[in-house]
């Protein structure tokens, strides 16, 4: 529990937020927009706050454009 609290504090994730992690690449045979569409759908349907974390070797600018195309709140 202490390690969990340290990580949440370091990433500024409130204790009441659920965390969803995408670990993978984008492009080629990998999903791109569908991942963010799913995140957006989950966020819009959930009755609790959600924090999304994307861990990927894909360039930040590419990921940023995919997020912007989804119109997250």
PDB file of C-alpha atoms in Angstrom:
ATOM      1  CA  UNK A   1       0.000   0.000   0.000  1.00  0.00           C
ATOM      2  CA  UNK A   2       2.869   2.390   0.713  1.00  0.00           C
ATOM      3  CA  UNK A   3       4.416   1.854  -2.735  1.00  0.00           C
ATOM      4  CA  UNK A   4       1.001   2.370  -4.338  1.00  0.00           C
ATOM      5  CA  UNK A   5       0.544   5.647  -2.468  1.00  0.00           C
ATOM      6  CA  UNK A   6       4.025   6.851  -3.482  1.00  0.00           C
ATOM      7  CA  UNK A   7       3.370   6.109  -7.162  1.00  0.00           C
ATOM      8  CA  UNK A   8      -0.048   7.775  -7.083  1.00  0.00           C
ATOM      9  CA  UNK A   9       1.471  10.835  -5.412  1.00  0.00           C
ATOM     10  CA  UNK A  10       4.317  11.006  -7.939  1.00  0.00           C
ATOM     11  CA  UNK A  11       1.824  10.839 -10.828  1.00  0.00           C
ATOM     12  CA  UNK A  12      -0.734  13.143  -9.121  1.00  0.00           C
ATOM     13  CA  UNK A  13      -3.443  10.467  -9.245  1.00  0.00           C
ATOM     14  CA  UNK A  14      -6.101  10.984  -6.567  1.00  0.00           C
ATOM     15  CA  UNK A  15      -6.920   7.996  -4.360  1.00  0.00           C
ATOM     16  CA  UNK A  16     -10.533   7.884  -5.561  1.00  0.00           C
ATOM     17  CA  UNK A  17      -9.600   7.537  -9.246  1.00  0.00           C
ATOM     18  CA  UNK A  18      -9.517   4.181 -10.976  1.00  0.00           C
ATOM     19  CA  UNK A  19      -6.433   3.684 -13.149  1.00  0.00           C
ATOM     20  CA  UNK A  20      -6.521   2.180 -16.644  1.00  0.00           C
ATOM     21  CA  UNK A  21      -3.181   1.488 -18.337  1.00  0.00           C
ATOM     22  CA  UNK A  22      -2.453   0.951 -22.022  1.00  0.00           C
ATOM     23  CA  UNK A  23       0.917  -0.699 -22.498  1.00  0.00           C
ATOM     24  CA  UNK A  24       1.829  -1.123 -26.139  1.00  0.00           C
ATOM     25  CA  UNK A  25       2.633   0.383 -29.495  1.00  0.00           C
ATOM     26  CA  UNK A  26       0.502   2.347 -31.936  1.00  0.00           C
ATOM     27  CA  UNK A  27       0.433   2.027 -35.704  1.00  0.00           C
ATOM     28  CA  UNK A  28       0.940  -0.795 -38.162  1.00  0.00           C
ATOM     29  CA  UNK A  29      -0.958  -3.844 -36.905  1.00  0.00           C
ATOM     30  CA  UNK A  30      -1.535  -2.160 -33.538  1.00  0.00           C
ATOM     31  CA  UNK A  31      -4.697  -0.275 -32.696  1.00  0.00           C
ATOM     32  CA  UNK A  32      -4.523   3.484 -32.722  1.00  0.00           C
ATOM     33  CA  UNK A  33      -7.682   5.517 -32.484  1.00  0.00           C
ATOM     34  CA  UNK A  34      -9.688   2.561 -31.149  1.00  0.00           C
ATOM     35  CA  UNK A  35      -7.719   2.614 -27.885  1.00  0.00           C
ATOM     36  CA  UNK A  36      -8.613   6.239 -27.255  1.00  0.00           C
ATOM     37  CA  UNK A  37     -12.190   5.743 -28.430  1.00  0.00           C
ATOM     38  CA  UNK A  38     -12.478   2.983 -25.815  1.00  0.00           C
ATOM     39  CA  UNK A  39     -10.959   5.224 -23.128  1.00  0.00           C
ATOM     40  CA  UNK A  40     -13.412   7.985 -24.035  1.00  0.00           C
ATOM     41  CA  UNK A  41     -16.379   5.604 -23.966  1.00  0.00           C
ATOM     42  CA  UNK A  42     -15.303   4.211 -20.603  1.00  0.00           C
ATOM     43  CA  UNK A  43     -14.843   7.706 -19.188  1.00  0.00           C
ATOM     44  CA  UNK A  44     -18.257   8.843 -20.439  1.00  0.00           C
ATOM     45  CA  UNK A  45     -20.084   5.788 -19.046  1.00  0.00           C
ATOM     46  CA  UNK A  46     -18.293   5.366 -15.705  1.00  0.00           C
ATOM     47  CA  UNK A  47     -19.848   6.572 -12.471  1.00  0.00           C
ATOM     48  CA  UNK A  48     -16.389   7.105 -10.959  1.00  0.00           C
ATOM     49  CA  UNK A  49     -13.323   9.138 -11.995  1.00  0.00           C
ATOM     50  CA  UNK A  50     -10.758   7.401 -14.203  1.00  0.00           C
ATOM     51  CA  UNK A  51      -7.113   8.207 -14.869  1.00  0.00           C
ATOM     52  CA  UNK A  52      -5.614   6.840 -18.089  1.00  0.00           C
ATOM     53  CA  UNK A  53      -1.918   6.051 -18.367  1.00  0.00           C
ATOM     54  CA  UNK A  54      -0.327   5.290 -21.733  1.00  0.00           C
ATOM     55  CA  UNK A  55       3.056   3.573 -21.718  1.00  0.00           C
ATOM     56  CA  UNK A  56       4.399   3.308 -25.252  1.00  0.00           C
ATOM     57  CA  UNK A  57       7.556   3.701 -27.326  1.00  0.00           C
ATOM     58  CA  UNK A  58       5.437   5.713 -29.802  1.00  0.00           C
ATOM     59  CA  UNK A  59       6.473   9.368 -30.082  1.00  0.00           C
ATOM     60  CA  UNK A  60       4.664  11.732 -27.713  1.00  0.00           C
ATOM     61  CA  UNK A  61       3.440  13.942 -30.531  1.00  0.00           C
ATOM     62  CA  UNK A  62       1.748  10.995 -32.252  1.00  0.00           C
ATOM     63  CA  UNK A  63       0.002  10.003 -29.021  1.00  0.00           C
ATOM     64  CA  UNK A  64      -0.989  13.618 -28.351  1.00  0.00           C
ATOM     65  CA  UNK A  65      -2.648  13.853 -31.803  1.00  0.00           C
ATOM     66  CA  UNK A  66      -4.595  10.642 -31.197  1.00  0.00           C
ATOM     67  CA  UNK A  67      -5.822  11.973 -27.850  1.00  0.00           C
ATOM     68  CA  UNK A  68      -6.820  15.321 -29.379  1.00  0.00           C
ATOM     69  CA  UNK A  69      -8.800  13.529 -32.085  1.00  0.00           C
ATOM     70  CA  UNK A  70     -10.891  11.839 -29.399  1.00  0.00           C
ATOM     71  CA  UNK A  71     -12.046  14.999 -27.567  1.00  0.00           C
ATOM     72  CA  UNK A  72     -11.391  13.856 -24.005  1.00  0.00           C
ATOM     73  CA  UNK A  73     -12.840  15.984 -21.231  1.00  0.00           C
TER      74      UNK A  73
END
